[in-house]
Coordinates of C-alpha atoms and ligand atoms in Angstrom, one line a residue:
X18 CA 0.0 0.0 0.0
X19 CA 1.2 3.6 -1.2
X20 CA -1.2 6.2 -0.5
X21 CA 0.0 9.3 0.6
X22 CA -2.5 12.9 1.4
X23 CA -1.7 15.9 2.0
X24 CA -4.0 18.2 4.0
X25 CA -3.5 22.3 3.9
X26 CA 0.4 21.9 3.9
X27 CA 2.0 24.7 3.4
X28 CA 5.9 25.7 3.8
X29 CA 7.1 28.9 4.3
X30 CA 11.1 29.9 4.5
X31 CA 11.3 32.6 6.8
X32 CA 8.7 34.8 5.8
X33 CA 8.7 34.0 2.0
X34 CA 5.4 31.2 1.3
X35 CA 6.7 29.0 -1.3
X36 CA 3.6 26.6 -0.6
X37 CA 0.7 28.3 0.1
X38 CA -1.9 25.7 1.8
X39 CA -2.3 22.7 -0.2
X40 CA -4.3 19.5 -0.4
X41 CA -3.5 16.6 -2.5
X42 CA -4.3 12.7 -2.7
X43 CA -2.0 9.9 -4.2
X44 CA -3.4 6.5 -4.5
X45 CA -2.0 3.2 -4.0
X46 CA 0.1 2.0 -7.1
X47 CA -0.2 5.6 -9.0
X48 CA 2.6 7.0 -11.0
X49 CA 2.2 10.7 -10.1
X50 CA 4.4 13.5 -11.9
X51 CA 5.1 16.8 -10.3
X52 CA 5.8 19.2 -13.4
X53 CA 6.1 22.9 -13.7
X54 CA 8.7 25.7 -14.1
X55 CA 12.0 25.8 -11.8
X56 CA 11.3 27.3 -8.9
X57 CA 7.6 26.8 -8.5
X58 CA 8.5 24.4 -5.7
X59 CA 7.9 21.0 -6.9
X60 CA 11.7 19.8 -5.3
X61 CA 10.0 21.6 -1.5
X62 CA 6.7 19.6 -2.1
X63 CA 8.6 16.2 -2.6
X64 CA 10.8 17.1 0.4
X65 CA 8.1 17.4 2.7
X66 CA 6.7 14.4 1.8
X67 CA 10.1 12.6 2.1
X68 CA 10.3 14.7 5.6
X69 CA 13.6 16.6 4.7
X70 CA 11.8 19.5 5.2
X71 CA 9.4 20.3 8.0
X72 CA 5.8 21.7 7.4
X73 CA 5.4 25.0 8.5
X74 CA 2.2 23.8 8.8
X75 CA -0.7 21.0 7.8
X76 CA -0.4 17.3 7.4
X77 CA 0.8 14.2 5.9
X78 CA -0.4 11.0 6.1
X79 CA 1.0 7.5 4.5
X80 CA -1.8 4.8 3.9
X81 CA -3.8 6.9 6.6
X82 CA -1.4 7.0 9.2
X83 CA -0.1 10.7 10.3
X84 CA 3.8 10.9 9.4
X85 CA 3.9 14.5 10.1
X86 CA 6.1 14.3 13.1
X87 CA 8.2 11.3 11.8
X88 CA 11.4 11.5 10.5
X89 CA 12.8 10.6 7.1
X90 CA 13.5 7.3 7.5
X91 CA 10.4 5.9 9.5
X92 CA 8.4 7.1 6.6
X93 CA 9.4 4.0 4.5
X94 CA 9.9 6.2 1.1
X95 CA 13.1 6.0 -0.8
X96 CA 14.0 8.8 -3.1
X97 CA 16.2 9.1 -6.0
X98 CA 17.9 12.3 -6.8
X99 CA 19.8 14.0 -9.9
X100 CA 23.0 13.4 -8.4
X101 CA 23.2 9.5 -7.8
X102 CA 25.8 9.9 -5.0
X103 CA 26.8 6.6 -4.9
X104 CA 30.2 5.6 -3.3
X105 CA 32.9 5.4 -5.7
X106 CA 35.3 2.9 -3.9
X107 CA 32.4 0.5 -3.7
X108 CA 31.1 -2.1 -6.4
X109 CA 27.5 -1.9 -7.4
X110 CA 26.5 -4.7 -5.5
X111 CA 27.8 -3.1 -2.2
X112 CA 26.0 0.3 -3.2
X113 CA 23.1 -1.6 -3.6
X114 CA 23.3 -3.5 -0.7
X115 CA 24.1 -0.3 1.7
X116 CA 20.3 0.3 3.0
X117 CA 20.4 -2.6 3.7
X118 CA 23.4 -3.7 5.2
X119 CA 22.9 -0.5 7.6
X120 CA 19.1 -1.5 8.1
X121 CA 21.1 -5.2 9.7
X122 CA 19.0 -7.2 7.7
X123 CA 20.4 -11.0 6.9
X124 CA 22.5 -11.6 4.0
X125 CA 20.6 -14.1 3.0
X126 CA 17.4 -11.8 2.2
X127 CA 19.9 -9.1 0.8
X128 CA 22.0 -11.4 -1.8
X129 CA 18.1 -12.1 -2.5
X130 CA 16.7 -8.6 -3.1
X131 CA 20.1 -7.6 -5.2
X132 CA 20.0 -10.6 -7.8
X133 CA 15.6 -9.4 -7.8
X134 CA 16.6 -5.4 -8.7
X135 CA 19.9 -6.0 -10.5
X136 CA 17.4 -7.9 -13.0
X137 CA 14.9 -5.6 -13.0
X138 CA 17.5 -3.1 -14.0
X139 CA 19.9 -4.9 -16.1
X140 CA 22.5 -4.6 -13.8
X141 CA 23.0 -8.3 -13.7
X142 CA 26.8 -8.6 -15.4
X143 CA 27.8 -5.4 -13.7
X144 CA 27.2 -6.2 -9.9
X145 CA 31.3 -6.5 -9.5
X146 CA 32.1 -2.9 -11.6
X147 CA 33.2 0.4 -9.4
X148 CA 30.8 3.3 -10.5
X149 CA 33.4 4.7 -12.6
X150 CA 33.0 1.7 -14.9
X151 CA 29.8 2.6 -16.0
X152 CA 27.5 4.6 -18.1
X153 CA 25.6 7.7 -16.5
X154 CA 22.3 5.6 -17.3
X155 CA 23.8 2.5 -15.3
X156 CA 24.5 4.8 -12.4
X157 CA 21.4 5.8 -12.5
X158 CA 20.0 2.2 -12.3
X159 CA 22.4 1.5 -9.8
X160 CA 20.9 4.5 -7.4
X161 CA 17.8 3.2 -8.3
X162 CA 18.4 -0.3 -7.6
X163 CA 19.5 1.3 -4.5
X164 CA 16.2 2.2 -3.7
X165 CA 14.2 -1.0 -5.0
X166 CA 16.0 -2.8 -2.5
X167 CA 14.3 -1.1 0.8
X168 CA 11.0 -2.2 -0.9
X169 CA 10.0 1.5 0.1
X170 CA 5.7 2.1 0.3
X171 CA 6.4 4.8 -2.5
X172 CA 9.0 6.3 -4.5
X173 CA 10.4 9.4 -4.8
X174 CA 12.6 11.0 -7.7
X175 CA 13.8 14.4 -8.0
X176 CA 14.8 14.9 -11.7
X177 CA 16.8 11.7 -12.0
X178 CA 17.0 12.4 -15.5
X179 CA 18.6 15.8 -15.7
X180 CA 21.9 14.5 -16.2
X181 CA 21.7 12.5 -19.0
X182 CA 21.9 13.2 -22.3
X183 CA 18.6 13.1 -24.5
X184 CA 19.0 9.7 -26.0
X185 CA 20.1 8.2 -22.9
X186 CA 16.9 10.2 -21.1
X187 CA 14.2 8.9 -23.1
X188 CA 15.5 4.9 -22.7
X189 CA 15.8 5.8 -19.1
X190 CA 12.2 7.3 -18.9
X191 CA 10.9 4.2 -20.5
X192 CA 12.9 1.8 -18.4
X193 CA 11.3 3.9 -14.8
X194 CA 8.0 3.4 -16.7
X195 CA 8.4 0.0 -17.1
X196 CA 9.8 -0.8 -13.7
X197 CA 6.7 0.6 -12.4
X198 CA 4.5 -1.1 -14.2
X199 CA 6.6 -4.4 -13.1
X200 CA 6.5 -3.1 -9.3
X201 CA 3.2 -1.4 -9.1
X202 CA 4.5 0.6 -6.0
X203 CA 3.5 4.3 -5.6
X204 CA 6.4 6.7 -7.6
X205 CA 6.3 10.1 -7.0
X206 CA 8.2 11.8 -10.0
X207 CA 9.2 15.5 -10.3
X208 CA 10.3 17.2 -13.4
X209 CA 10.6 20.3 -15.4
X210 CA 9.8 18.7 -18.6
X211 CA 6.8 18.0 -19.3
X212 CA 7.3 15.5 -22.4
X213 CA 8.5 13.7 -19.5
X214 CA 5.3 13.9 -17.3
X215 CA 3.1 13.5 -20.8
X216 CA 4.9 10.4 -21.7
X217 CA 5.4 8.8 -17.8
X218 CA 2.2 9.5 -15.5
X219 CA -0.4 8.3 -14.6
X220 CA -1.3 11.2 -12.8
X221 CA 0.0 15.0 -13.4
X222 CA 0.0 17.8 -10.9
X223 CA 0.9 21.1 -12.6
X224 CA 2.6 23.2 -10.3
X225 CA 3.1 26.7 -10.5
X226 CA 4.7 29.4 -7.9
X227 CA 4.0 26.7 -5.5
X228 CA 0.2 26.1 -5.9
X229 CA -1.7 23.3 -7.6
X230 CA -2.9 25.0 -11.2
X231 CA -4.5 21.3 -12.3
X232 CA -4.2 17.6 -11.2
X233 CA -5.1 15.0 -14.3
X234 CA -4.3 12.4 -16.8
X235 CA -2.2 13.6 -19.3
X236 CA -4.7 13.4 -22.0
X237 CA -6.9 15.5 -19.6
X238 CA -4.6 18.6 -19.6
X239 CA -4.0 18.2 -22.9
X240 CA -7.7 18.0 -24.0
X241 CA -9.4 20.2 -21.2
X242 CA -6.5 22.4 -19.9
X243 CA -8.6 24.6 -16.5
X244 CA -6.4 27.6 -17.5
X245 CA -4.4 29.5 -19.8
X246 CA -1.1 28.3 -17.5
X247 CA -1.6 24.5 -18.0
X248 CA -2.8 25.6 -21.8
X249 CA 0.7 27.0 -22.3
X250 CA 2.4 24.5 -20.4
X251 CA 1.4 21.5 -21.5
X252 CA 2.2 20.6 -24.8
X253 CA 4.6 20.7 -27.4
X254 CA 5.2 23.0 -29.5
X255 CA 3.3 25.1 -27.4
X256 CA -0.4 26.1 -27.6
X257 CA -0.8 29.5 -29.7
X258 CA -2.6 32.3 -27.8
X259 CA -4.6 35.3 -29.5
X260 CA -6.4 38.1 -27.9
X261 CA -8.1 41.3 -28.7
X262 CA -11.0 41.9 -31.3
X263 CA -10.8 38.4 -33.0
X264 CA -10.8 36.0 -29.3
X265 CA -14.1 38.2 -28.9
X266 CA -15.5 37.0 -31.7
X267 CA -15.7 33.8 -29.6
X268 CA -16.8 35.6 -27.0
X269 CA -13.3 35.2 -24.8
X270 CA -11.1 37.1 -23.4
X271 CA -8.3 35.0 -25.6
X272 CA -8.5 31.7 -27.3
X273 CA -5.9 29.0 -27.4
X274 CA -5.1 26.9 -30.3
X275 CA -2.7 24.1 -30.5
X276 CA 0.2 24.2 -33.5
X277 CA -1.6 20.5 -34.7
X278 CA -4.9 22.2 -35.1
X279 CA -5.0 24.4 -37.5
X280 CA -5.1 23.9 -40.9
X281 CA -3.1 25.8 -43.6
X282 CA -3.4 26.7 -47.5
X283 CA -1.7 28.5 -50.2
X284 CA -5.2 29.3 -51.4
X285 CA -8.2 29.9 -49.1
X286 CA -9.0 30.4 -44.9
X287 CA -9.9 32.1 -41.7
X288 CA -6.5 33.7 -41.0
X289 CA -4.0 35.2 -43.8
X290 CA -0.3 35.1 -42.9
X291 CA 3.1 35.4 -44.5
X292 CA 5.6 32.5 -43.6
X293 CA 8.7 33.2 -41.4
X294 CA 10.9 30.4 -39.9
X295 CA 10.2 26.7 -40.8
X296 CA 11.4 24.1 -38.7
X297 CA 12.0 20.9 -40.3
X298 CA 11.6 17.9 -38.1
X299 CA 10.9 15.0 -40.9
X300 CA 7.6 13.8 -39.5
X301 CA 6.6 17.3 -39.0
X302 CA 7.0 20.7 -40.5
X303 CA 6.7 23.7 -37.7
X304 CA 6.1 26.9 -39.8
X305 CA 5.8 30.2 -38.1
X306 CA 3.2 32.3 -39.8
X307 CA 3.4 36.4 -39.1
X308 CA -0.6 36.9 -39.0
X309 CA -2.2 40.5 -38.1
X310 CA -2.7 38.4 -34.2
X311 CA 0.6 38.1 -34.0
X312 CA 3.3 34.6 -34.9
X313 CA 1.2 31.8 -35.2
X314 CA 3.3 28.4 -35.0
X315 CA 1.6 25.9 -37.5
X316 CA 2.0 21.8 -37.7
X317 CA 1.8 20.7 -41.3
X318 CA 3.2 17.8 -42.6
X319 CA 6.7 16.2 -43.1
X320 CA 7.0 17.8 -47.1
X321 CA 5.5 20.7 -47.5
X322 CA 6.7 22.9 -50.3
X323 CA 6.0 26.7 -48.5
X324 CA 8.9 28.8 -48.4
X325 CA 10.0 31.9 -46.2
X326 CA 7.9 34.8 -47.6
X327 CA 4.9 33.0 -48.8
X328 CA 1.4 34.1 -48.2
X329 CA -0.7 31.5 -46.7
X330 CA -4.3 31.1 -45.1
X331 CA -4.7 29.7 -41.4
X332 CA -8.1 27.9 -40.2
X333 CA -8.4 26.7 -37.1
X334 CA -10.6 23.3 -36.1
X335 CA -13.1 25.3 -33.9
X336 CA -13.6 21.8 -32.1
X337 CA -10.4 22.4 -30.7
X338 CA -10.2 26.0 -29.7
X339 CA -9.6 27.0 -26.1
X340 CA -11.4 30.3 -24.7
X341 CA -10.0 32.1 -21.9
X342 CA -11.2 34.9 -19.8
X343 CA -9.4 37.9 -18.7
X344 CA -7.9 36.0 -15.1
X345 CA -7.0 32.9 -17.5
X346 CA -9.7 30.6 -16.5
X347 CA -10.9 28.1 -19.2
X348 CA -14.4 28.8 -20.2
X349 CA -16.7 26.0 -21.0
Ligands
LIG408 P1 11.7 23.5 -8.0 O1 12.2 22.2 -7.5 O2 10.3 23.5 -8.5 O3 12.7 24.2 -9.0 P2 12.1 24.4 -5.3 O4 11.2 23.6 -4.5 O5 13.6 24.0 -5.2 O6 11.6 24.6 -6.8 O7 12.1 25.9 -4.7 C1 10.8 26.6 -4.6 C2 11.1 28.0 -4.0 O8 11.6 27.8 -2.7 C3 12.2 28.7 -4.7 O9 11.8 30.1 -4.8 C4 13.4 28.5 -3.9 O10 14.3 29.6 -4.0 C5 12.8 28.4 -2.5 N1 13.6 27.6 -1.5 C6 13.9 26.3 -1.7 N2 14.6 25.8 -0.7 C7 14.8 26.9 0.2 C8 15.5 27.1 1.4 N3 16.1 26.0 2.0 N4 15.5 28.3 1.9 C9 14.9 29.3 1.3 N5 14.2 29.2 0.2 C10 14.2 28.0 -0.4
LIG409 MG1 13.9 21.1 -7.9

């Protein structure tokens, strides 16, 4: 069991609120991903969970028992940071086997849980290398492996990926998925990114200057973003945004349309514009129309034969148009 609430927490440095009171449930088994802009305090949030930071006030509670008052390591979470720390002058079977060696639990059931998360992880053949034998990714795993072995009520990672280069991050983001779907135990995963939270939760919680701006699936926030902050955040390229005379033609303050939903021709359409930068990506062609709203970024397919200067029309798929009023609040 894995379920962890929070009721009106709130954290406050001094006299600076970085959490203003906050209230959030995580159920048994769910992969949740903290995302939103550095700074916004998703690193504080997963802290006082982990209770390496104290409340200022509110409370916490893990499978219904209050953990407010408990220290970190009688809250039975392990968390996994950017920097793996692990010890250099010890093989990966004895960095593994650390917890649990300092937890005194009998060799027996250790030589058992190390041979269970070193093949989870791959980390079968490299149980005898020092940590400067491998790969960042295989440090990872091993800091990982690290924490499978605690059998921990929920994980916690604090941008584990951040370190890693872009290949090596999107194996590693499938390999966490998969080892949660092969554990089913609560993970708790914060990032910046939020390809990384699209692709990996179950559960998002957008976070922004330290409140909660939406909690959903990812095709949720995509599809039914509550505000103009989750519109802009989620999704990538990023959701266009136009205000003024034409947004109150839909009677909104501003509308929102995504890059993938709009339709463009040489010929005929809602919107005329002249084409700036194209961005090539293969599958996808980015064009960046100059329109009288403003640069309108514009999906269209892999071979398109538009060129810098060309005038082109713009229609959006009113199905898919967001309307906004003037505090940024989705309108129905
Ligand atoms: P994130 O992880 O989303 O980038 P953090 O949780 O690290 O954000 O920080 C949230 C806010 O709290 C930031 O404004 C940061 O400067 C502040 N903060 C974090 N830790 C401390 C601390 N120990 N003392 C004072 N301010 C802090
Ligand atoms: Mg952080």
């Amino acid at each position: 069991m894995g379920k962890i609430q929070l009721k009106s927490v709130r954290k406050a440095f001094g006299d600076v609120e970085v959490i203003p009171p906050l209230d959030l449930t995580i159920n048994d088994g769910e992969f949740v991903v903290f995302v939103g802009p550095s700074g916004c305090g998703k690193s504080t949030l997963l802290r006082l969970i982990a209770g390496l930071e104290d409340v200022t006030s509110g409370e916490i509670s893990i499978n219904d028992t209050p953990v407010t008052a408990l220290p970190p390591a009688k809250r039975g979470l392990a968390m996994v940071f950017q920097s793996y720390a692990l010890y250099p002058h010890m093989s990966v079977k004895k960095n593994i086997a650390f917890p649990m060696k300092m937890a005194g639990l009998p060799v027996e059931e250790q030589e058992k849980r190390i041979e269970a998360a070193a093949k989870a992880l791959n980390l079968t053949d490299y149980l005898d290398r020092k940590p400067g034998q491998l790969s960042g990714g295989q440090r990872q795993r091993v800091a990982i492996g690290r924490a499978i072995v605690r059998e921990p009520t929920a994980f916690l990672f604090d941008e584990p990926l951040s370190n890693l280069d872009a290949a090596l991050r999107v194996n590693m983001r499938l390999e966490i998925s998969e080892l949660h779907q092969k554990l089913a135990t609560t993970m708790i995963y914060v990032t910046h990114d939020q390809v990384e939270a699209m692709t990996m939760a179950d559960k998002i919680v957008v976070l922004h200057a330290g409140r909660i701006e939406q909690v959903g699936s990812p095709l949720e926030l995509y599809r039914k973003p509550q505000n103009r902050f989750v519109a802009g955040f989620i999704g990538s390229p990023k959701m266009n945004f136009i205000e003024g005379a034409e947004a109150a033609k839909h009677g909104a303050h501003a509308i929102g349309i995504r890059p993938e939903h709009i339709a463009i021709s040489a010929t005929e359409g809602a919107w005329k514009g002249t084409v700036g930068v194209s961005e090539h990506l293969g599958s996808d062609t980015f064009l960046h129309v100059a329109t009288e709203f403003g640069t309108i970024n514009v999906r269209a397919g892999g071979e398109v034969n538009l060129h810098h200067g060309d005038t082109v029309y713009l229609t959006p798929d009113l199905e898919q148009l967001h309307r906004f009023d003037a505090e940024g609040r989705a309108l129905a």
